[in-house]
mmCIF file of C-alpha atoms and ligand atoms in Angstrom:
data_model
loop_
_atom_site.group_PDB
_atom_site.id
_atom_site.type_symbol
_atom_site.label_atom_id
_atom_site.label_comp_id
_atom_site.label_asym_id
_atom_site.label_seq_id
_atom_site.Cartn_x
_atom_site.Cartn_y
_atom_site.Cartn_z
ATOM 1 C CA MET A 1 12.253 -4.023 -22.317
ATOM 2 C CA LYS A 2 9.080 -3.364 -20.313
ATOM 3 C CA ALA A 3 8.295 -5.091 -17.013
ATOM 4 C CA VAL A 4 4.961 -6.925 -16.944
ATOM 5 C CA ILE A 5 3.069 -8.359 -13.978
ATOM 6 C CA THR A 6 2.799 -12.125 -14.449
ATOM 7 C CA SER A 7 1.279 -13.097 -11.096
ATOM 8 C CA THR A 8 -0.427 -11.418 -8.131
ATOM 9 C CA ALA A 9 -1.398 -12.508 -4.621
ATOM 10 C CA LYS A 10 -2.609 -11.102 -1.332
ATOM 11 C CA TYR A 11 -2.697 -12.133 2.318
ATOM 12 C CA LEU A 12 -5.181 -10.666 4.776
ATOM 13 C CA PRO A 13 -5.250 -11.878 8.394
ATOM 14 C CA GLU A 14 -8.525 -13.593 9.331
ATOM 15 C CA ASN A 15 -9.211 -11.545 12.443
ATOM 16 C CA ILE A 16 -11.632 -8.662 11.803
ATOM 17 C CA LEU A 17 -11.798 -5.501 13.930
ATOM 18 C CA ASN A 18 -14.957 -3.620 12.992
ATOM 19 C CA ASN A 19 -16.118 -0.120 13.884
ATOM 20 C CA HIS A 20 -18.475 -1.451 16.565
ATOM 21 C CA ASP A 21 -15.557 -3.207 18.256
ATOM 22 C CA LEU A 22 -13.767 0.150 18.330
ATOM 23 C CA GLU A 23 -16.854 1.876 19.795
ATOM 24 C CA LYS A 24 -16.353 -0.359 22.855
ATOM 25 C CA ILE A 25 -12.814 0.868 23.569
ATOM 26 C CA LEU A 26 -12.823 4.435 22.222
ATOM 27 C CA ASP A 27 -14.945 7.576 22.178
ATOM 28 C CA THR A 28 -15.880 7.023 18.529
ATOM 29 C CA SER A 29 -18.799 5.796 16.449
ATOM 30 C CA ASP A 30 -19.361 3.585 13.441
ATOM 31 C CA GLU A 31 -21.186 6.540 11.878
ATOM 32 C CA TRP A 32 -18.198 8.929 12.294
ATOM 33 C CA ILE A 33 -15.678 6.433 10.937
ATOM 34 C CA ARG A 34 -17.839 5.440 7.944
ATOM 35 C CA THR A 35 -18.796 8.948 6.914
ATOM 36 C CA ARG A 36 -15.361 10.566 7.453
ATOM 37 C CA THR A 37 -13.254 7.715 6.013
ATOM 38 C CA GLY A 38 -15.379 5.008 4.323
ATOM 39 C CA ILE A 39 -13.966 2.308 6.626
ATOM 40 C CA ARG A 40 -16.255 -0.366 8.147
ATOM 41 C CA GLU A 41 -13.673 -2.893 9.303
ATOM 42 C CA ARG A 42 -9.998 -3.761 9.136
ATOM 43 C CA ARG A 43 -7.907 -6.939 9.559
ATOM 44 C CA ILE A 44 -5.550 -7.452 12.490
ATOM 45 C CA LEU A 45 -2.681 -9.955 12.637
ATOM 46 C CA LYS A 46 -3.244 -10.974 16.247
ATOM 47 C CA ASP A 47 -0.505 -13.567 16.738
ATOM 48 C CA PRO A 48 2.300 -11.703 18.546
ATOM 49 C CA GLU A 49 4.815 -14.160 17.086
ATOM 50 C CA LYS A 50 3.909 -13.122 13.533
ATOM 51 C CA ALA A 51 4.764 -9.850 11.835
ATOM 52 C CA THR A 52 5.036 -8.200 8.418
ATOM 53 C CA SER A 53 7.501 -10.767 7.020
ATOM 54 C CA TYR A 54 5.030 -13.586 7.759
ATOM 55 C CA MET A 55 2.325 -11.986 5.608
ATOM 56 C CA CYS A 56 4.814 -11.088 2.844
ATOM 57 C CA SER A 57 6.174 -14.662 2.788
ATOM 58 C CA GLU A 58 2.625 -16.019 2.437
ATOM 59 C CA VAL A 59 2.161 -13.696 -0.555
ATOM 60 C CA ALA A 60 5.480 -14.805 -2.074
ATOM 61 C CA ARG A 61 4.604 -18.504 -1.698
ATOM 62 C CA LYS A 62 1.226 -18.004 -3.419
ATOM 63 C CA ILE A 63 2.898 -16.154 -6.299
ATOM 64 C CA LEU A 64 5.481 -18.911 -6.795
ATOM 65 C CA GLU A 65 2.784 -21.575 -6.753
ATOM 66 C CA GLN A 66 0.534 -19.758 -9.210
ATOM 67 C CA ARG A 67 3.376 -19.021 -11.602
ATOM 68 C CA GLY A 68 4.687 -22.582 -11.297
ATOM 69 C CA ILE A 69 8.244 -21.544 -10.510
ATOM 70 C CA SER A 70 10.562 -22.295 -7.620
ATOM 71 C CA ALA A 71 11.978 -19.828 -5.114
ATOM 72 C CA GLU A 72 15.439 -20.273 -6.646
ATOM 73 C CA ASP A 73 14.137 -18.660 -9.841
ATOM 74 C CA ILE A 74 13.683 -15.306 -8.090
ATOM 75 C CA ASP A 75 16.449 -12.734 -8.765
ATOM 76 C CA LEU A 76 15.332 -9.932 -6.456
ATOM 77 C CA ILE A 77 12.838 -9.355 -3.624
ATOM 78 C CA ILE A 78 11.736 -5.820 -2.774
ATOM 79 C CA VAL A 79 9.481 -5.310 0.248
ATOM 80 C CA ALA A 80 7.823 -1.929 0.647
ATOM 81 C CA THR A 81 6.937 -1.416 4.295
ATOM 82 C CA MET A 82 6.874 1.117 7.100
ATOM 83 C CA SER A 83 6.227 -1.558 9.727
ATOM 84 C CA PRO A 84 9.187 -3.902 9.207
ATOM 85 C CA ASP A 85 9.639 -6.802 11.627
ATOM 86 C CA MET A 86 12.635 -4.871 12.993
ATOM 87 C CA LEU A 87 14.882 -1.997 11.909
ATOM 88 C CA PHE A 88 17.390 -4.498 10.570
ATOM 89 C CA PRO A 89 17.813 -6.948 8.980
ATOM 90 C CA SER A 90 15.373 -6.025 6.269
ATOM 91 C CA THR A 91 11.969 -7.689 6.080
ATOM 92 C CA ALA A 92 12.904 -8.654 2.498
ATOM 93 C CA CYS A 93 15.820 -10.735 3.837
ATOM 94 C CA LEU A 94 13.426 -12.472 6.253
ATOM 95 C CA VAL A 95 11.110 -13.277 3.349
ATOM 96 C CA GLN A 96 14.074 -14.571 1.332
ATOM 97 C CA ARG A 97 14.974 -16.878 4.226
ATOM 98 C CA ASP A 98 11.385 -18.049 4.734
ATOM 99 C CA ILE A 99 10.788 -18.969 1.100
ATOM 100 C CA GLN A 100 14.399 -20.109 0.502
ATOM 101 C CA ALA A 101 14.993 -17.801 -2.471
ATOM 102 C CA MET A 102 18.709 -18.355 -2.250
ATOM 103 C CA ASN A 103 19.600 -16.871 -5.657
ATOM 104 C CA ALA A 104 17.868 -13.580 -4.905
ATOM 105 C CA TRP A 105 19.146 -10.439 -3.288
ATOM 106 C CA ALA A 106 16.641 -8.567 -1.173
ATOM 107 C CA PHE A 107 15.985 -5.130 0.227
ATOM 108 C CA ASP A 108 13.279 -3.057 1.903
ATOM 109 C CA LEU A 109 12.023 0.192 0.482
ATOM 110 C CA SER A 110 10.739 2.892 2.803
ATOM 111 C CA GLY A 111 8.170 4.952 0.961
ATOM 112 C CA ALA A 112 5.308 4.723 3.477
ATOM 113 C CA CYS A 113 1.931 4.570 1.721
ATOM 114 C CA SER A 114 3.638 5.196 -1.640
ATOM 115 C CA GLY A 115 6.130 2.422 -0.964
ATOM 116 C CA PHE A 116 4.541 -0.043 -3.368
ATOM 117 C CA LEU A 117 4.591 2.412 -6.278
ATOM 118 C CA TYR A 118 8.213 3.313 -5.546
ATOM 119 C CA ALA A 119 9.091 -0.405 -5.309
ATOM 120 C CA LEU A 120 7.175 -1.316 -8.461
ATOM 121 C CA ASN A 121 9.032 1.349 -10.407
ATOM 122 C CA ALA A 122 12.374 0.315 -8.880
ATOM 123 C CA GLY A 123 11.755 -3.357 -9.686
ATOM 124 C CA ALA A 124 10.751 -2.479 -13.248
ATOM 125 C CA GLN A 125 14.099 -0.711 -13.771
ATOM 126 C CA PHE A 126 15.993 -3.951 -13.078
ATOM 127 C CA ILE A 127 13.838 -5.738 -15.653
ATOM 128 C CA ALA A 128 14.213 -2.891 -18.170
ATOM 129 C CA ALA A 129 17.988 -2.981 -17.747
ATOM 130 C CA GLY A 130 17.916 -6.642 -18.741
ATOM 131 C CA THR A 131 19.871 -7.689 -15.656
ATOM 132 C CA HIS A 132 16.970 -9.355 -13.770
ATOM 133 C CA LYS A 133 14.274 -11.698 -15.047
ATOM 134 C CA LYS A 134 12.071 -12.327 -12.012
ATOM 135 C CA VAL A 135 11.493 -9.636 -9.398
ATOM 136 C CA LEU A 136 9.079 -10.030 -6.474
ATOM 137 C CA VAL A 137 7.600 -6.708 -5.372
ATOM 138 C CA ILE A 138 5.582 -6.917 -2.161
ATOM 139 C CA GLY A 139 3.872 -4.315 0.022
ATOM 140 C CA GLY A 140 3.230 -5.505 3.566
ATOM 141 C CA GLU A 141 2.251 -3.848 6.824
ATOM 142 C CA LYS A 142 1.430 -4.846 10.373
ATOM 143 C CA MET A 143 0.079 -1.380 11.118
ATOM 144 C CA SER A 144 -1.619 -2.628 14.304
ATOM 145 C CA ALA A 145 1.889 -2.888 15.807
ATOM 146 C CA VAL A 146 2.449 0.874 15.528
ATOM 147 C CA MET A 147 -1.055 2.026 16.520
ATOM 148 C CA ASP A 148 -2.007 3.705 19.782
ATOM 149 C CA TYR A 149 -5.405 2.117 20.475
ATOM 150 C CA THR A 150 -6.259 5.008 22.810
ATOM 151 C CA ASP A 151 -5.857 7.573 19.975
ATOM 152 C CA ARG A 152 -9.127 7.667 18.039
ATOM 153 C CA SER A 153 -7.667 10.038 15.427
ATOM 154 C CA THR A 154 -5.289 7.354 14.083
ATOM 155 C CA CYS A 155 -6.120 3.813 15.255
ATOM 156 C CA VAL A 156 -9.485 3.660 13.486
ATOM 157 C CA LEU A 157 -7.775 4.279 10.149
ATOM 158 C CA PHE A 158 -5.232 1.506 9.707
ATOM 159 C CA GLY A 159 -5.208 -2.271 9.243
ATOM 160 C CA ASP A 160 -2.839 -5.150 8.510
ATOM 161 C CA GLY A 161 -2.228 -6.981 5.240
ATOM 162 C CA ALA A 162 0.168 -7.736 2.419
ATOM 163 C CA ALA A 163 0.102 -8.264 -1.325
ATOM 164 C CA GLY A 164 2.507 -8.374 -4.191
ATOM 165 C CA VAL A 165 3.306 -9.043 -7.802
ATOM 166 C CA LEU A 166 5.901 -10.867 -9.871
ATOM 167 C CA LEU A 167 7.612 -8.703 -12.499
ATOM 168 C CA GLU A 168 9.100 -10.300 -15.612
ATOM 169 C CA PRO A 169 10.221 -9.004 -19.017
ATOM 170 C CA GLY A 170 7.279 -8.494 -21.389
ATOM 171 C CA ALA A 171 7.076 -9.794 -24.922
ATOM 172 C CA ASP A 172 6.613 -6.338 -26.467
ATOM 173 C CA GLU A 173 6.808 -2.621 -25.721
ATOM 174 C CA ASN A 174 3.047 -2.061 -25.519
ATOM 175 C CA HIS A 175 2.325 -3.899 -22.283
ATOM 176 C CA GLY A 176 3.595 -3.525 -18.740
ATOM 177 C CA LEU A 177 4.768 -0.515 -16.787
ATOM 178 C CA LEU A 178 4.564 2.250 -19.379
ATOM 179 C CA ASP A 179 5.034 5.407 -17.312
ATOM 180 C CA ALA A 180 5.740 6.564 -13.762
ATOM 181 C CA ARG A 181 5.825 9.962 -12.057
ATOM 182 C CA LEU A 182 7.053 9.704 -8.485
ATOM 183 C CA TYR A 183 7.491 12.589 -6.065
ATOM 184 C CA SER A 184 8.715 13.405 -2.558
ATOM 185 C CA ASP A 185 8.508 16.529 -0.413
ATOM 186 C CA GLY A 186 10.337 16.137 2.884
ATOM 187 C CA ARG A 187 8.795 19.345 4.185
ATOM 188 C CA GLY A 188 5.736 17.243 5.043
ATOM 189 C CA CYS A 189 7.730 14.949 7.322
ATOM 190 C CA ASP A 190 6.358 16.237 10.636
ATOM 191 C CA ASN A 191 2.713 15.729 9.662
ATOM 192 C CA LEU A 192 2.884 11.928 9.482
ATOM 193 C CA SER A 193 5.609 9.989 11.248
ATOM 194 C CA MET A 194 6.644 7.480 13.849
ATOM 195 C CA PRO A 195 9.380 9.437 15.625
ATOM 196 C CA GLY A 196 10.602 6.839 18.130
ATOM 197 C CA GLY A 197 12.867 3.821 17.834
ATOM 198 C CA GLY A 198 15.287 5.268 15.262
ATOM 199 C CA SER A 199 18.628 6.983 15.785
ATOM 200 C CA LEU A 200 17.012 10.334 16.621
ATOM 201 C CA HIS A 201 14.878 8.999 19.468
ATOM 202 C CA PRO A 202 16.285 5.588 20.413
ATOM 203 C CA THR A 203 13.811 3.699 22.577
ATOM 204 C CA THR A 204 13.947 4.689 26.230
ATOM 205 C CA HIS A 205 11.387 4.734 29.033
ATOM 206 C CA GLU A 206 10.886 8.388 28.163
ATOM 207 C CA THR A 207 10.179 7.794 24.461
ATOM 208 C CA VAL A 208 7.697 5.086 25.401
ATOM 209 C CA ASP A 209 6.014 7.361 27.968
ATOM 210 C CA ARG A 210 5.769 10.038 25.249
ATOM 211 C CA LYS A 211 4.289 7.403 22.873
ATOM 212 C CA LEU A 212 6.898 8.147 20.218
ATOM 213 C CA HIS A 213 6.780 4.500 19.116
ATOM 214 C CA TYR A 214 3.294 5.022 17.671
ATOM 215 C CA LEU A 215 2.251 6.525 14.349
ATOM 216 C CA GLN A 216 1.366 10.200 14.693
ATOM 217 C CA GLN A 217 -0.620 12.132 12.124
ATOM 218 C CA ASP A 218 -2.006 15.608 11.615
ATOM 219 C CA GLY A 219 -4.888 14.200 9.593
ATOM 220 C CA LYS A 220 -6.254 17.535 8.402
ATOM 221 C CA GLN A 221 -2.915 18.727 6.995
ATOM 222 C CA VAL A 222 -2.220 15.375 5.332
ATOM 223 C CA PHE A 223 -5.731 15.313 3.873
ATOM 224 C CA LYS A 224 -5.276 18.736 2.266
ATOM 225 C CA SER A 225 -1.998 17.746 0.614
ATOM 226 C CA ALA A 226 -3.146 14.242 -0.377
ATOM 227 C CA VAL A 227 -6.338 15.355 -2.079
ATOM 228 C CA VAL A 228 -4.452 17.788 -4.333
ATOM 229 C CA ALA A 229 -1.332 15.681 -4.987
ATOM 230 C CA MET A 230 -3.139 12.446 -5.873
ATOM 231 C CA ALA A 231 -5.506 14.138 -8.296
ATOM 232 C CA ASP A 232 -2.696 16.225 -9.843
ATOM 233 C CA VAL A 233 -0.437 13.252 -10.478
ATOM 234 C CA ALA A 234 -3.301 11.190 -11.880
ATOM 235 C CA VAL A 235 -4.141 13.946 -14.365
ATOM 236 C CA GLU A 236 -0.436 14.386 -15.173
ATOM 237 C CA ILE A 237 -0.144 10.679 -16.036
ATOM 238 C CA MET A 238 -3.269 10.916 -18.209
ATOM 239 C CA ASN A 239 -1.949 13.970 -20.079
ATOM 240 C CA ARG A 240 1.573 12.577 -20.592
ATOM 241 C CA ASN A 241 0.113 9.430 -22.144
ATOM 242 C CA ASN A 242 -2.770 11.034 -24.074
ATOM 243 C CA LEU A 243 -5.306 9.069 -22.056
ATOM 244 C CA ALA A 244 -8.917 10.230 -21.810
ATOM 245 C CA ALA A 245 -11.147 8.965 -18.993
ATOM 246 C CA LYS A 246 -12.761 6.506 -21.428
ATOM 247 C CA ASP A 247 -9.353 4.916 -22.125
ATOM 248 C CA ILE A 248 -8.828 3.958 -18.495
ATOM 249 C CA ASP A 249 -10.151 0.592 -17.345
ATOM 250 C CA PHE A 250 -9.303 0.952 -13.667
ATOM 251 C CA LEU A 251 -8.060 3.635 -11.311
ATOM 252 C CA ILE A 252 -6.249 1.905 -8.436
ATOM 253 C CA PRO A 253 -5.758 4.529 -5.721
ATOM 254 C CA HIS A 254 -4.163 4.322 -2.295
ATOM 255 C CA GLN A 255 -6.913 3.603 0.253
ATOM 256 C CA ALA A 256 -6.531 6.249 2.992
ATOM 257 C CA ASN A 257 -9.898 7.959 2.800
ATOM 258 C CA HIS A 258 -12.917 7.395 0.580
ATOM 259 C CA ARG A 259 -13.278 11.161 0.160
ATOM 260 C CA ILE A 260 -9.733 11.450 -1.278
ATOM 261 C CA ILE A 261 -10.412 8.526 -3.657
ATOM 262 C CA GLN A 262 -13.657 10.143 -4.824
ATOM 263 C CA ALA A 263 -12.000 13.528 -5.395
ATOM 264 C CA THR A 264 -9.255 11.886 -7.477
ATOM 265 C CA ALA A 265 -11.786 10.014 -9.615
ATOM 266 C CA GLU A 266 -13.786 13.220 -10.113
ATOM 267 C CA ARG A 267 -10.727 15.188 -11.271
ATOM 268 C CA MET A 268 -9.960 12.383 -13.753
ATOM 269 C CA GLY A 269 -13.585 12.260 -14.941
ATOM 270 C CA ILE A 270 -13.813 8.556 -14.070
ATOM 271 C CA ASP A 271 -16.940 6.794 -12.755
ATOM 272 C CA LEU A 272 -16.624 5.127 -9.368
ATOM 273 C CA GLU A 273 -17.388 1.717 -10.956
ATOM 274 C CA LYS A 274 -13.950 1.935 -12.560
ATOM 275 C CA VAL A 275 -12.236 2.648 -9.236
ATOM 276 C CA ALA A 276 -10.789 -0.142 -7.097
ATOM 277 C CA ILE A 277 -12.120 0.392 -3.575
ATOM 278 C CA ASN A 278 -11.631 -1.884 -0.579
ATOM 279 C CA ILE A 279 -11.052 0.667 2.174
ATOM 280 C CA ASP A 280 -14.440 -0.380 3.631
ATOM 281 C CA ARG A 281 -13.097 -3.908 4.313
ATOM 282 C CA TYR A 282 -9.415 -3.372 5.079
ATOM 283 C CA GLY A 283 -8.929 0.284 6.078
ATOM 284 C CA ASN A 284 -5.571 1.832 5.247
ATOM 285 C CA THR A 285 -2.949 -0.914 4.918
ATOM 286 C CA SER A 286 -0.333 1.626 3.783
ATOM 287 C CA ALA A 287 2.082 0.065 1.249
ATOM 288 C CA ALA A 288 -0.230 -2.940 0.867
ATOM 289 C CA THR A 289 -3.357 -1.093 -0.314
ATOM 290 C CA ILE A 290 -2.528 -0.867 -4.021
ATOM 291 C CA PRO A 291 -1.229 -4.439 -4.496
ATOM 292 C CA ILE A 292 -4.241 -5.775 -2.543
ATOM 293 C CA CYS A 293 -6.504 -3.940 -5.003
ATOM 294 C CA ILE A 294 -4.538 -5.320 -7.989
ATOM 295 C CA ALA A 295 -4.695 -8.870 -6.598
ATOM 296 C CA GLU A 296 -8.457 -8.586 -6.014
ATOM 297 C CA LEU A 297 -9.131 -7.325 -9.549
ATOM 298 C CA ASP A 298 -6.935 -10.146 -10.887
ATOM 299 C CA GLU A 299 -8.756 -12.789 -8.786
ATOM 300 C CA GLN A 300 -12.074 -11.495 -10.091
ATOM 301 C CA GLY A 301 -10.828 -11.869 -13.688
ATOM 302 C CA LYS A 302 -11.308 -8.153 -14.353
ATOM 303 C CA LEU A 303 -7.814 -7.539 -15.750
ATOM 304 C CA GLN A 304 -7.646 -8.403 -19.464
ATOM 305 C CA THR A 305 -4.813 -8.102 -21.955
ATOM 306 C CA GLY A 306 -4.674 -4.426 -22.875
ATOM 307 C CA SER A 307 -6.462 -3.147 -19.747
ATOM 308 C CA ASN A 308 -5.202 0.337 -18.879
ATOM 309 C CA LEU A 309 -4.575 0.873 -15.166
ATOM 310 C CA ILE A 310 -3.622 4.062 -13.364
ATOM 311 C CA LEU A 311 -2.129 3.588 -9.889
ATOM 312 C CA VAL A 312 -1.863 6.627 -7.578
ATOM 313 C CA SER A 313 -0.724 7.064 -3.994
ATOM 314 C CA PHE A 314 0.121 9.561 -1.268
ATOM 315 C CA GLY A 315 1.868 8.975 2.034
ATOM 316 C CA ALA A 316 4.302 9.990 4.748
ATOM 317 C CA GLY A 317 7.395 11.838 3.665
ATOM 318 C CA TYR A 318 5.520 13.259 1.862
ATOM 319 C CA THR A 319 5.722 10.703 -0.928
ATOM 320 C CA TRP A 320 3.323 10.429 -3.832
ATOM 321 C CA GLY A 321 3.102 9.333 -7.413
ATOM 322 C CA GLY A 322 1.311 7.702 -10.278
ATOM 323 C CA ILE A 323 2.023 4.730 -12.532
ATOM 324 C CA TYR A 324 0.479 3.817 -15.885
ATOM 325 C CA LEU A 325 0.292 0.060 -16.492
ATOM 326 C CA ASN A 326 -1.028 -1.790 -19.499
ATOM 327 C CA TRP A 327 -1.969 -5.352 -18.499
ATOM 328 C CA GLN A 328 -0.185 -8.018 -20.518
HETATM 329 O O1 UT7 B 401 -2.203 7.038 4.116
HETATM 330 C C1 UT7 B 401 -1.350 8.085 4.378
HETATM 331 C C2 UT7 B 401 -1.956 9.396 4.110
HETATM 332 N N1 UT7 B 401 -3.005 9.665 5.046
HETATM 333 C C3 UT7 B 401 -4.126 10.269 4.657
HETATM 334 O O2 UT7 B 401 -4.276 10.534 3.503
HETATM 335 C C4 UT7 B 401 -5.126 10.624 5.730
HETATM 336 C C5 UT7 B 401 -5.654 12.004 5.459
HETATM 337 N N2 UT7 B 401 -6.578 12.501 6.497
HETATM 338 C C6 UT7 B 401 -7.822 12.020 6.670
HETATM 339 O O3 UT7 B 401 -8.227 11.078 6.023
HETATM 340 C C7 UT7 B 401 -8.750 12.753 7.614
HETATM 341 O O4 UT7 B 401 -8.159 13.981 7.984
HETATM 342 C C8 UT7 B 401 -9.081 11.953 8.913
HETATM 343 C C9 UT7 B 401 -10.004 10.804 8.551
HETATM 344 C C10 UT7 B 401 -7.812 11.435 9.544
HETATM 345 C C11 UT7 B 401 -9.815 12.865 9.876
HETATM 346 O O5 UT7 B 401 -10.981 13.412 9.278
HETATM 347 P P1 UT7 B 401 -11.310 14.966 9.381
HETATM 348 O O6 UT7 B 401 -12.579 15.178 8.717
HETATM 349 O O7 UT7 B 401 -10.095 15.710 8.866
HETATM 350 O O8 UT7 B 401 -11.506 15.141 10.936
HETATM 351 P P2 UT7 B 401 -10.693 16.095 11.932
HETATM 352 O O9 UT7 B 401 -9.345 15.519 12.208
HETATM 353 O O10 UT7 B 401 -10.780 17.502 11.487
HETATM 354 O O11 UT7 B 401 -11.604 15.938 13.210
HETATM 355 C C12 UT7 B 401 -12.941 16.422 13.238
HETATM 356 C C13 UT7 B 401 -13.536 16.085 14.578
HETATM 357 C C14 UT7 B 401 -12.658 16.496 15.745
HETATM 358 O O12 UT7 B 401 -13.503 16.925 16.800
HETATM 359 P P3 UT7 B 401 -13.755 18.496 17.071
HETATM 360 O O13 UT7 B 401 -12.404 19.061 17.325
HETATM 361 O O14 UT7 B 401 -14.384 19.023 15.805
HETATM 362 O O15 UT7 B 401 -14.666 18.476 18.237
HETATM 363 C C15 UT7 B 401 -11.970 15.223 16.160
HETATM 364 O O16 UT7 B 401 -11.597 15.218 17.513
HETATM 365 O O17 UT7 B 401 -13.681 14.680 14.681
HETATM 366 C C16 UT7 B 401 -13.060 14.211 15.892
HETATM 367 N N3 UT7 B 401 -12.538 12.881 15.662
HETATM 368 C C17 UT7 B 401 -13.274 11.773 15.884
HETATM 369 N N4 UT7 B 401 -14.528 11.602 16.321
HETATM 370 C C18 UT7 B 401 -14.992 10.350 16.435
HETATM 371 C C19 UT7 B 401 -11.328 12.498 15.199
HETATM 372 N N5 UT7 B 401 -11.252 11.154 15.118
HETATM 373 C C20 UT7 B 401 -12.454 10.678 15.540
HETATM 374 C C21 UT7 B 401 -12.991 9.394 15.674
HETATM 375 N N6 UT7 B 401 -14.269 9.274 16.125
HETATM 376 N N7 UT7 B 401 -12.299 8.274 15.374
#
């Protein structure tokens, strides 16, 4: 049995932080950020009382409403995030509480920017096994909570947001999640991490002074790996499924850098009109980028029965992968 997406939704905080706002607090420029990354603005969840679970719960509520089902119908909630409300309990359990999905079990999945693809594939396995009928898969991040707004090399890149999908069993074998190739390489772990606050560097005055509670990235190294890995896995998915560029309706790539997205599309031989791009408006929302793109395409009515979608991502870990979806 194949898992199909039966509903999608997104939540973006209203507050916009644009490149000119950043020019006022950092030695940076709108021109540098736009030309090096493609980002013009990003959303920030300003309310200190609200965190990742708030945005994910908003997404879950919209999905339930659209699908016309109640929270009790949900069997499983998976939240992909690297900015959970807290280390434990899981953000997924907080969402379960907020929406009152009392028949569901819930867990977080830590796959950084590839978290949504990992979670989508994991959720699809429960559907394929026939043991679960309704699985919520959500990617949500309050990246502004782990940003050092004095570090121009990272804070200009990321934004907040959440989005998700409802997975259900499909009517036939031709639609839904048809293929997935997911990878990890832990040797990349030092190039993108948030070292503080875990069991290796529990929070102390010293870890805070050393700014270990902020995301740290060697952007150049990550760029080099991402540009190769995302294009390779996209081509691998095409070859495994005998897909030519003309067969693909949309490439939905992780939104870390417009240059990486462009290079992936070029390797696949796909025109940019067929590529979902919102990095200009939201920046890098990590695990939320791909579901936000899916929800936007869905809202715009661009996803038709039979549409072929290729999803590709790359993130901390390293983690990367590709998924081939045929829209139901
Ligand atoms: O989503 C998870 C995976 N993450 C990624 O895929 C991100 C991959 N990396 C990237 O997208 C790019 O490496 C960045 C956008 C992060 C950086 O772009 P870059 O072209 O690799 O720049 P760089 O780090 O080599 O820096 C070039 C110059 C440096 O100055 P010098 O040393 O040449 O004088 C930086 O200090 O740009 C400077 N710079 C900035 N200048 C203005 C770095 N950040 C900024 C900034 N504004 N915000």
